[in-house]
Short mmCIF file of C-alpha atoms and ligand atoms in Angstrom, two decimals:
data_model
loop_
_atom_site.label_atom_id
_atom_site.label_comp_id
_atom_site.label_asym_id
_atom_site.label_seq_id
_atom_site.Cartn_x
_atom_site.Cartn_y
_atom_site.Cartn_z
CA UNK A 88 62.92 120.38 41.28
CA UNK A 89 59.53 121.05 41.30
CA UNK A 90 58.11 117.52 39.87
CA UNK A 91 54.74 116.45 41.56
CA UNK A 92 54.53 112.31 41.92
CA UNK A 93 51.39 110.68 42.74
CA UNK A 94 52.23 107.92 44.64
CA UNK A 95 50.03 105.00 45.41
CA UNK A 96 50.39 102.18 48.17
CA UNK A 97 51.66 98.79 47.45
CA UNK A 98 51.02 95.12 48.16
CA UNK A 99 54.30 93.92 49.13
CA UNK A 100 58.05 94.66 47.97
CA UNK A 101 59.77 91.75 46.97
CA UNK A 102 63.43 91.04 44.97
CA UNK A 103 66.38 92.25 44.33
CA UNK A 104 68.04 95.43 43.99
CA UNK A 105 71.87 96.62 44.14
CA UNK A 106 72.51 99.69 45.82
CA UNK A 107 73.92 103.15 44.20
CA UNK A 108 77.59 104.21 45.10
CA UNK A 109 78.11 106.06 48.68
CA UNK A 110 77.38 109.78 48.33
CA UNK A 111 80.30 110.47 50.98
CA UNK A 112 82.83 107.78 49.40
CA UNK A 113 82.22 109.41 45.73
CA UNK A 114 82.65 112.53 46.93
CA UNK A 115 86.20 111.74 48.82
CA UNK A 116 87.21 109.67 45.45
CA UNK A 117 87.22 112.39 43.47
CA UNK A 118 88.70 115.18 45.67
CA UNK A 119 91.23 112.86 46.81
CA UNK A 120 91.77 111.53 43.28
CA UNK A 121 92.12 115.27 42.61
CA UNK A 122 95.12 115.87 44.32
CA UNK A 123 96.66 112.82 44.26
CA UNK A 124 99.57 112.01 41.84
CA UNK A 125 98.53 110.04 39.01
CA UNK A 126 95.28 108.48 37.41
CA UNK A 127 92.76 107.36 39.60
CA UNK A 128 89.77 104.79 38.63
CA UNK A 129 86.50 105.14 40.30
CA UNK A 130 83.93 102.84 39.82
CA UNK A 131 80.28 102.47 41.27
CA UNK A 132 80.38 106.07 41.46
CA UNK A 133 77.23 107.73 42.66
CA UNK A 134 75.89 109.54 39.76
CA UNK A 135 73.62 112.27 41.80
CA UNK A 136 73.55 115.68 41.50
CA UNK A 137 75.37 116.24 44.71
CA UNK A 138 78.66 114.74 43.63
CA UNK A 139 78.32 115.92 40.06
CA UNK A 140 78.79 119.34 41.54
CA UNK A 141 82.06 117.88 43.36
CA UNK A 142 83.58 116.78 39.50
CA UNK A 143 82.31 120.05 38.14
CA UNK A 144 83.83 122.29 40.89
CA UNK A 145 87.34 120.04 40.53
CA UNK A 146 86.85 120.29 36.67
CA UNK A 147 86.74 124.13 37.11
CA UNK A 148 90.52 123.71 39.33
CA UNK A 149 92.07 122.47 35.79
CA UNK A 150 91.79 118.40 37.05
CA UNK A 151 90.44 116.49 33.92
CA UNK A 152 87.52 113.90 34.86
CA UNK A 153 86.03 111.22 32.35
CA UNK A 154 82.75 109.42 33.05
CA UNK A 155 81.77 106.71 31.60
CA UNK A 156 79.25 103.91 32.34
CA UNK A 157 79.46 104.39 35.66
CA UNK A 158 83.35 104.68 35.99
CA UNK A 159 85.37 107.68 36.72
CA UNK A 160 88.79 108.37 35.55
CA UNK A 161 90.22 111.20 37.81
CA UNK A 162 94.26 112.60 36.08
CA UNK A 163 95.51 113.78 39.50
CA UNK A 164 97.29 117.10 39.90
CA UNK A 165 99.02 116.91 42.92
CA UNK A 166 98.34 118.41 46.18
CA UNK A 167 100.30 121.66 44.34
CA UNK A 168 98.79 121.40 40.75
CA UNK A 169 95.16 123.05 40.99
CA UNK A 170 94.88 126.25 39.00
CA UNK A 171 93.10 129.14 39.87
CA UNK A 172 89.37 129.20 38.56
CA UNK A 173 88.07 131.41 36.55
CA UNK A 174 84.81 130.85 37.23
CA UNK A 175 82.87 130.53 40.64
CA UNK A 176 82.61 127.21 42.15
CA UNK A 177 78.88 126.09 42.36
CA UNK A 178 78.03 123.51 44.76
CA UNK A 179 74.80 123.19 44.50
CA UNK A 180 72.79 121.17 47.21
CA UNK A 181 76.02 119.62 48.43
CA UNK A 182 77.77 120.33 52.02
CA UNK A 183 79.95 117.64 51.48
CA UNK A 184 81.54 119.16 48.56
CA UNK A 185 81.27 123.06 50.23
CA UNK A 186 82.97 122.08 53.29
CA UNK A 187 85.47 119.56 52.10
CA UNK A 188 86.41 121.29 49.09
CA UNK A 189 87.22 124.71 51.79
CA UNK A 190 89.71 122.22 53.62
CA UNK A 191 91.95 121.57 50.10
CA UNK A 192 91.38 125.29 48.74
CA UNK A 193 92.94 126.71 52.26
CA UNK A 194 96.02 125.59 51.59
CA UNK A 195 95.97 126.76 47.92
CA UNK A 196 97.86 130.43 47.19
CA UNK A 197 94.80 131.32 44.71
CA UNK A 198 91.61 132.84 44.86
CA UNK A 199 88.23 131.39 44.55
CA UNK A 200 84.37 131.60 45.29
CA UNK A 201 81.83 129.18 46.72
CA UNK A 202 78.48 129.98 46.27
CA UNK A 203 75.28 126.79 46.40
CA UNK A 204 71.65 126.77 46.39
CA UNK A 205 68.94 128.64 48.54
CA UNK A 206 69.55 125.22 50.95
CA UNK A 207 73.57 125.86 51.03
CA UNK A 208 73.09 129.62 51.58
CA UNK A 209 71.26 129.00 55.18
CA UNK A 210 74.17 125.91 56.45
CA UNK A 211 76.25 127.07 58.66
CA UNK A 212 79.95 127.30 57.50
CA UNK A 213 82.20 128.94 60.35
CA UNK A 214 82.16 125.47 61.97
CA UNK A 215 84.50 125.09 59.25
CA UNK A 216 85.87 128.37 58.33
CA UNK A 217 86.76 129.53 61.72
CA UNK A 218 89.00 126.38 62.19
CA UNK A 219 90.65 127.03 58.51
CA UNK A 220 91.10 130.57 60.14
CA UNK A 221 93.27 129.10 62.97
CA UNK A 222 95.05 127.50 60.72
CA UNK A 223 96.13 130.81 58.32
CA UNK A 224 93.60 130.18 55.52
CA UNK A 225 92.20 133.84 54.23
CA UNK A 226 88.56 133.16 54.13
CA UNK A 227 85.55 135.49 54.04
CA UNK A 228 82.36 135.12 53.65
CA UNK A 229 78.56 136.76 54.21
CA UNK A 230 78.09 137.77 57.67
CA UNK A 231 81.75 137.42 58.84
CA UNK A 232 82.14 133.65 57.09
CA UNK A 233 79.04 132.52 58.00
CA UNK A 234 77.38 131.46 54.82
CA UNK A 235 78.09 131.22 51.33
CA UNK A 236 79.26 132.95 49.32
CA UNK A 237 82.60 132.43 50.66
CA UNK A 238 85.79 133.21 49.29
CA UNK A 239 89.04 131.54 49.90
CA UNK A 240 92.79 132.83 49.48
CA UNK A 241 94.71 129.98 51.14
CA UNK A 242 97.46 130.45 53.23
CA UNK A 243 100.60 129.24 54.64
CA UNK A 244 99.01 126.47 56.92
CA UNK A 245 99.69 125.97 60.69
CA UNK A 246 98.90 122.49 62.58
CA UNK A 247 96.28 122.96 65.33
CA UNK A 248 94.71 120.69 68.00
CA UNK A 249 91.22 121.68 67.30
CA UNK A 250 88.08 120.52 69.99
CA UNK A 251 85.14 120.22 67.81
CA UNK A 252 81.98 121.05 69.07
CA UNK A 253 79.93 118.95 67.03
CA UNK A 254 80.27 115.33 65.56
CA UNK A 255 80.37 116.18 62.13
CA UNK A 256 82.86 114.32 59.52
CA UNK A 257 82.39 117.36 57.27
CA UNK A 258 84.28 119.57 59.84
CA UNK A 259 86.64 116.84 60.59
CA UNK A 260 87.75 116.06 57.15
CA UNK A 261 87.79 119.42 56.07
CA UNK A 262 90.53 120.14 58.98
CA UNK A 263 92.31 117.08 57.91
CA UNK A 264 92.39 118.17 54.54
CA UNK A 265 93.87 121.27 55.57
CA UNK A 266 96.37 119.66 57.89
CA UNK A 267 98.38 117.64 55.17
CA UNK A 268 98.76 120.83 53.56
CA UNK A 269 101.14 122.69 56.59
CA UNK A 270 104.95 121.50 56.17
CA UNK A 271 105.34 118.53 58.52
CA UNK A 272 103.03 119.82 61.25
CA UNK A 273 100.35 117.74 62.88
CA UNK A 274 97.34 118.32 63.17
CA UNK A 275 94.48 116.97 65.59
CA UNK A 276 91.09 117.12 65.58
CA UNK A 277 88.52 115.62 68.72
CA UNK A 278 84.70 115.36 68.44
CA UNK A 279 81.65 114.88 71.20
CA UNK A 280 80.62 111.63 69.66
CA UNK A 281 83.07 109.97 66.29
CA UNK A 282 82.14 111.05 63.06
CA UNK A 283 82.11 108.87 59.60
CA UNK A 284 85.70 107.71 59.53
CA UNK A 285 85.58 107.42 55.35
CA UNK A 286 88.27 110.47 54.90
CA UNK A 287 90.28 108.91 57.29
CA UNK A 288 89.90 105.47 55.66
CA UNK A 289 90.51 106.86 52.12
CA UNK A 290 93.61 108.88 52.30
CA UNK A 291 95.11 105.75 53.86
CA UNK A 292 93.80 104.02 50.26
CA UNK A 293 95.93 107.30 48.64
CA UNK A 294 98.76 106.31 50.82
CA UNK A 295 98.97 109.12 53.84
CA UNK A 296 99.28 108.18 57.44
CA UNK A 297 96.64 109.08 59.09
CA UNK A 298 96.34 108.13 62.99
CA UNK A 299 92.38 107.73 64.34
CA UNK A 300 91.64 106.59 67.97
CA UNK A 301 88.04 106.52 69.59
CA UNK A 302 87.17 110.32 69.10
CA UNK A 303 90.20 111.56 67.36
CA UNK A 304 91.65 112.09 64.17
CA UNK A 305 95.44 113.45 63.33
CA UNK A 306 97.40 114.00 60.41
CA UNK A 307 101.04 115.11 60.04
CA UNK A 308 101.52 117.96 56.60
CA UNK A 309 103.69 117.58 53.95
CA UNK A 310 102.93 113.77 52.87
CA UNK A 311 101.29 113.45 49.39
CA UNK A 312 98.74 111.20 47.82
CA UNK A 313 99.43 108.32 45.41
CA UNK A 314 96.20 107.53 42.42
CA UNK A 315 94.49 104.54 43.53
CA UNK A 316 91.42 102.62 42.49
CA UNK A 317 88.45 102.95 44.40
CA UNK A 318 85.23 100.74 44.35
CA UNK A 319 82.33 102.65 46.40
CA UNK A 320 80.55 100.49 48.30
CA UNK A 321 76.51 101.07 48.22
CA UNK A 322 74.86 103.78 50.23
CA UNK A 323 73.81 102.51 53.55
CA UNK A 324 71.60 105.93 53.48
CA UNK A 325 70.59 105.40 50.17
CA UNK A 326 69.39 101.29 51.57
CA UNK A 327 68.30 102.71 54.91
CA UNK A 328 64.96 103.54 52.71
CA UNK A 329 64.33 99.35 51.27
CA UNK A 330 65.20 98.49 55.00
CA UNK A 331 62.27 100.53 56.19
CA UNK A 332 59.98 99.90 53.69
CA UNK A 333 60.77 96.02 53.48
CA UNK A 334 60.01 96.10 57.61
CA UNK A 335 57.01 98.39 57.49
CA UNK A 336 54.94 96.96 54.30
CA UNK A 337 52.79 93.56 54.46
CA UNK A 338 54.51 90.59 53.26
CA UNK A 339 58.16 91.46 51.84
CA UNK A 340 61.40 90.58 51.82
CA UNK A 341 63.77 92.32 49.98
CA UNK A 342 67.56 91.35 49.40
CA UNK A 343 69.93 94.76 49.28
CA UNK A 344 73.31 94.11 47.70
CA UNK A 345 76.40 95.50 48.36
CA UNK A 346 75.58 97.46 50.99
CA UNK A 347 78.58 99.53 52.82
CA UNK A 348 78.61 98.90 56.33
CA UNK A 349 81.59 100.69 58.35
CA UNK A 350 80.54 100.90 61.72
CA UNK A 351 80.53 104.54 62.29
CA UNK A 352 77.51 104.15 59.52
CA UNK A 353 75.44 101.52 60.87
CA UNK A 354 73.36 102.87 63.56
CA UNK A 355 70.22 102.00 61.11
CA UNK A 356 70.88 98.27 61.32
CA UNK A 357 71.28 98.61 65.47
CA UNK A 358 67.97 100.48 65.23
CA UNK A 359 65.93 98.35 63.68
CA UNK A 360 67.64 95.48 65.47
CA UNK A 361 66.40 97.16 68.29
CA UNK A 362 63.28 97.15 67.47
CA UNK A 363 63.03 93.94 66.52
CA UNK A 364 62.79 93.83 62.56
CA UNK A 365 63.66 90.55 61.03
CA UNK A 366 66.90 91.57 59.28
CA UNK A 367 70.06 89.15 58.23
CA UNK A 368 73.65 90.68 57.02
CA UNK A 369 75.64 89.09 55.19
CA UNK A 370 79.67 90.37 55.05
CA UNK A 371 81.15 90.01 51.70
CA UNK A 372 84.05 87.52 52.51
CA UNK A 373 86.95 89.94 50.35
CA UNK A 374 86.71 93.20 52.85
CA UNK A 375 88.35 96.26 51.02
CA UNK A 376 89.42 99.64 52.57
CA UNK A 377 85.69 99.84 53.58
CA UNK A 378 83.40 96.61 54.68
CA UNK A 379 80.52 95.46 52.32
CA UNK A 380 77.32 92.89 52.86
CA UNK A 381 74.31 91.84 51.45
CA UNK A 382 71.28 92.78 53.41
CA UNK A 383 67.82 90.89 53.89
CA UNK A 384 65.10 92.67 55.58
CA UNK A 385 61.44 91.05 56.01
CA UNK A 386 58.06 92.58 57.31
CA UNK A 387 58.20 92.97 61.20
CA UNK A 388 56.48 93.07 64.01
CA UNK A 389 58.18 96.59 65.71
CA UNK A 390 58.50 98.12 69.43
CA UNK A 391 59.55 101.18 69.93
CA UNK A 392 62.99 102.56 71.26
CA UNK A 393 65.44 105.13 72.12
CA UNK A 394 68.24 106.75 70.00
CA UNK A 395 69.97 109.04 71.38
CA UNK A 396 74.03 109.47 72.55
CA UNK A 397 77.15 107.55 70.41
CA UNK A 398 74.27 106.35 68.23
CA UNK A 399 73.26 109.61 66.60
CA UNK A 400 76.02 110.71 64.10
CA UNK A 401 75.80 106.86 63.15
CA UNK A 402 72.36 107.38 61.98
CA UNK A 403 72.10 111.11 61.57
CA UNK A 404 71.03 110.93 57.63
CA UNK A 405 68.39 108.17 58.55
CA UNK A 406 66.45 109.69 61.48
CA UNK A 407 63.78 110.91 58.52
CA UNK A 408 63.28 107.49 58.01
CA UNK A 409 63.49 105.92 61.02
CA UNK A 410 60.82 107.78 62.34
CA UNK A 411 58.26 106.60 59.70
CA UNK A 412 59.72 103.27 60.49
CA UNK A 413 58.68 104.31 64.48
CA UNK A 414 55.18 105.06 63.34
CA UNK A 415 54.69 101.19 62.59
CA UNK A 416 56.23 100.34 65.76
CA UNK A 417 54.25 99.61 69.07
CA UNK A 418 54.94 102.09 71.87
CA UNK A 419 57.12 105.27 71.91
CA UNK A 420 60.30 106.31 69.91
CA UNK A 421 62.43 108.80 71.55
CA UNK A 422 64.68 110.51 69.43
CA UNK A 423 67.11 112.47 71.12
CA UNK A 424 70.46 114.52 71.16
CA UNK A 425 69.76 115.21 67.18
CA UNK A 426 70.07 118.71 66.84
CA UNK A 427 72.29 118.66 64.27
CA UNK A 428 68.86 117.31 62.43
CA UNK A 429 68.00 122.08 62.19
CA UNK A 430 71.07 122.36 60.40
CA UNK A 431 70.88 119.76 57.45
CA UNK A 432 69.59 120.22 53.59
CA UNK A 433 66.39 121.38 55.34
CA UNK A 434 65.35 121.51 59.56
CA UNK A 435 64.79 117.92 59.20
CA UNK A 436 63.01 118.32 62.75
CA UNK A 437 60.18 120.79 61.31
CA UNK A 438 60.03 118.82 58.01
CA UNK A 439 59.97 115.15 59.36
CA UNK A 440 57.37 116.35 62.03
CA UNK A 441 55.32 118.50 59.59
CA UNK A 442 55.04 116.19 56.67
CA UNK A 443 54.62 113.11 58.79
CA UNK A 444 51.75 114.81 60.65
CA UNK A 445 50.07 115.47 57.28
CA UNK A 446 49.41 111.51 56.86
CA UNK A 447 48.33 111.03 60.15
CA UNK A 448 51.54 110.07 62.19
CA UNK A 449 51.33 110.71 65.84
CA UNK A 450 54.58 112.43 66.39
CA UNK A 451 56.28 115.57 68.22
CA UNK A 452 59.14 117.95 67.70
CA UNK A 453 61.29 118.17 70.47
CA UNK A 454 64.63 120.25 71.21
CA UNK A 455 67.00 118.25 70.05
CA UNK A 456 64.79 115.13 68.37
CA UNK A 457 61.06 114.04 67.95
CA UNK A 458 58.57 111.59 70.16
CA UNK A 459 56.68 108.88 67.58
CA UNK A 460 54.12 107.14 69.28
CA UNK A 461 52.80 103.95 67.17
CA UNK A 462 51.63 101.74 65.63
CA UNK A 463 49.72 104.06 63.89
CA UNK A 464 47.63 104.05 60.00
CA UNK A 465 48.66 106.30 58.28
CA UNK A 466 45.89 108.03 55.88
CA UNK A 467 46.64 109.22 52.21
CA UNK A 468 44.18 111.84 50.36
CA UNK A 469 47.46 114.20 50.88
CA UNK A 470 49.82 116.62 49.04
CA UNK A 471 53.33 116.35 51.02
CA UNK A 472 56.46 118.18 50.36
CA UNK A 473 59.72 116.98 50.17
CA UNK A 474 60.95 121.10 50.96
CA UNK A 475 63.98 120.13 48.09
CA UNK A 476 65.70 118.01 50.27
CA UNK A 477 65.69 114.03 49.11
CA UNK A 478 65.99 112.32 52.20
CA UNK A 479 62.35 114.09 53.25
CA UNK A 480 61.31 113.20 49.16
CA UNK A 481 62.46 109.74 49.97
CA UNK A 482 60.93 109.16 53.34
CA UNK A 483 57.29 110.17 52.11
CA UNK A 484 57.74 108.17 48.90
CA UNK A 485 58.18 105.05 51.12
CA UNK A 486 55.68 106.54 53.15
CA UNK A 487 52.81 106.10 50.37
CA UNK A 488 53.74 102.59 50.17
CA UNK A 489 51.58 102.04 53.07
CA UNK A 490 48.97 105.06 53.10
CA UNK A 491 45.56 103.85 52.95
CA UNK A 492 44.70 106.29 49.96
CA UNK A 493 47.47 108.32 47.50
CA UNK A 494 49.97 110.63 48.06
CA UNK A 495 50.92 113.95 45.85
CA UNK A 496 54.52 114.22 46.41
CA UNK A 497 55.78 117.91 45.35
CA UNK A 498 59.17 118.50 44.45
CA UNK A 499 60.25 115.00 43.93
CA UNK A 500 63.12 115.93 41.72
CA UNK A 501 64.89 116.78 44.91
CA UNK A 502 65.47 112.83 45.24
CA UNK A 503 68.08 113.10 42.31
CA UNK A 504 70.58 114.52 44.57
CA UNK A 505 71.78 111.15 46.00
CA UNK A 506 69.24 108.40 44.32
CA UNK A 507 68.64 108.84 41.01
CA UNK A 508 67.44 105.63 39.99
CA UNK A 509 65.31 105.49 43.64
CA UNK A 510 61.88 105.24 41.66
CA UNK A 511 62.78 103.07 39.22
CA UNK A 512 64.16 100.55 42.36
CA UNK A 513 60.88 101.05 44.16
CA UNK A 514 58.69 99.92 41.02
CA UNK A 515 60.95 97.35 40.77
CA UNK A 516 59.67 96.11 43.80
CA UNK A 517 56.14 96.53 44.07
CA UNK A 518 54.35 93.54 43.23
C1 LIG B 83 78.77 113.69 55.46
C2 LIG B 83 78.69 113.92 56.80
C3 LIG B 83 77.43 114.20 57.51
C4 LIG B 83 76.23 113.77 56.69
C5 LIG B 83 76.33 114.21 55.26
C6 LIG B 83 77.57 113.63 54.61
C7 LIG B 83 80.10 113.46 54.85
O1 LIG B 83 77.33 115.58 57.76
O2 LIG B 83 75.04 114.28 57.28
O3 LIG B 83 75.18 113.80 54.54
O4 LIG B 83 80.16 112.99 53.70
O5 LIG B 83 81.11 113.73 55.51
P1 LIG B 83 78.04 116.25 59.03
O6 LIG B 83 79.48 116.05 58.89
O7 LIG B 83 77.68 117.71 58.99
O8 LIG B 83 77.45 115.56 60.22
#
């Protein structure tokens, strides 16, 4: 992970480009295909390291997964049919896969061991584990079941009405997960604000009743899960990145394709609605279990805004890049209610603030957000760091597209983790 980039600004952006597979969606297709009965097909898959860590962890529970070209066959073992691993489960960067993957192994009567990288190791996991707990799951982990490592004995699982106190679909789904596994209890779980609704969405795909009002979620144990195919729509985090950069640099206009839009993921296109960007979306006319358009975004003349409230966990893996998108905007950007932001693949607060200060952005931590004032230039003749987390590598690499002079981004490899092919989309481009 420790590749430098020299990065140099750009003309315009212009063309074409189709959009990687949904981090969250892959994820869910293969844990869900997982456990399901029967083969599951995945295609547009998201080939990043992060959900490469999900096939190797399920590969490691006895479930056989083929890739090829971009499709993934998934032979499902049923709810009961994971075997005991031998070795420990490595997660890697991914907190999708840690917390997720606790929800299925607490209802399992084996043992096994999480462990992830130096990022993983500082996340905070009893928002999940202490739930499981309620429910009869045997977990431990460093400092109580804190942090990985954890280790997991499942149990005999109990339905619970859990209050969350965060918005976070990880937590959510993770509980859900865990709920189908009790015999015929239900299970409920409320959040502050409604999270990503994709698990919910899915393991109605899979065939499981799943009930989901305004800011909760419930699920009744005991029904299984029936293979299904799965297309995964494109990223809207991974696009969130061409949407900036197509607003922010002089004379583009670039045309994003198959873009995923469920609503409790689109608080990017409100934003820059808000702010005035020049931005058309088109809905794909065949809407599967999750909504797809095309996406045409144009250099803009931007004011600023505020962001706070129901629109946060809409946005929450954007805010990086939204507030590089604030620095080209006129006025102030108030990002608020975001503390979630400390507790991501890196304190996205100290990292957006930090590296965007570096290239001359006027911008401010704050408790729970940051203050951008713009329109600002921002200056190159910098070496920027994207800490190991790719939404931070990502953000400065669009970043440079504008800087007046180049950029040294170090540890650009960290990008690989949800957009692998994010360079070769960006020359694409550049005119
Ligand atoms: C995700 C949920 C979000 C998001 C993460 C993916 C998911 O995290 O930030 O990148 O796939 O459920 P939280 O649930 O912690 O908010």
């Amino acid at each position: 992970m420790s590749e430098i980039k020299n990065l140099v600004k750009v003309e315009r952006l212009v063309g074409e480009i189709d959009i990687p597979g949904d981090k969250s969606i892959s994820h869910r297709a293969v844990m869900f295909g997982s456990i399901a009965n029967g083969q599951t097909l995945i295609s547009n898959f998201l080939m990043g390291a992060d959900c490469l860590s999900t096939v190797s962890c399920f590969r490691k529970m006895g479930v056989t997964i083929n890739i090829e070209e971009g499709q993934v066959s998934v032979d499902g073992k049923g709810l009961a049919g994971l075997v005991e691993p031998t070795d420990i489960l490595d997660v890697g960067n991914s907190g999708t896969t840690t917390r997720l993957m606790m929800g299925i192994l607490a209802g399992t009567s084996f043992h096994s061991c999480i462990i992830g990288d130096e990022s993983i190791a500082r996340r905070p996991m009893s928002r999940v584990t202490e739930p499981l707990k309620m429910m009869g799951a045997n977990i431990d982990g460093r400092e109580n079941g804190q942090y990985t490592p954890i280790s997991i004995r499942g149990g005999n699982l109990k339905g619970i009405q859990y209050q969350s106190p965060v918005a976070s679909a990880q937590v959510k789904s993770a509980i859900l997960l865990a709920g189908l596994q009790t015999s015929g209890e239900e299970t409920i779980v409320t959040e502050p604000h409604k999270s990503r609704d994709h698990t919910e969405r899915m393991l109605r795909a899979f065939g499981v009743k799943v009930q989901e009002d305004e800011k909760s979620a419930s699920i009744v144990g005991g029904q299984s899960l029936q293979a299904t195919n799965i297309f995964v729509p494109g990223d809207i985090s991974s696009a969130a990145f061409f949407l900036v950069a197509g607003a922010i640099v002089p004379n583009s206009e670039i045309v994003l394709k198959n873009v995923g839009i469920n609503p409790t993921r689109t608080g990017i296109l409100d934003v820059l609605k808000m702010m005035g960007a020049s931005i058309e979306i088109i809905p794909h006319n065949e809407q599967p279990f999750e909504p797809i358009a095309d996406i045409i975004i144009k250099t803009s003349t931007l004011k600023g805004t505020t962001i706070d409230g129901d629109l946060i966990p809409k946005l929450i893996d954007e805010i990086p890049v939204i507030a590089l998108l604030a620095t080209q905007a006129e006025g102030e950007t108030i990002i608020k209610d975001a503390s979630e932001l400390k507790v991501k693949e890196t304190n996205r607060i100290d990292t957006v603030v930090g590296e965007l200060t570096k290239i001359g952005a006027a911008i401010k931590a704050t408790d729970d957000g940051m203050i951008i004032t713009g329109k600002t230039s921002l200056v190159g003749n910098a070496v920027v760091s994207s800490h190991g987390d790719h939404r931070i590598g990502m953000m400065l690499a669009i970043a440079s597209c504008i800087t007046n002079e180049p950029v040294q981004l170090e540890d650009a490899g960290a990008i690989d983790v949800s957009y692998p092919n994010f360079f070769e989309h960006l020359s694409l481009l550049s005119k």
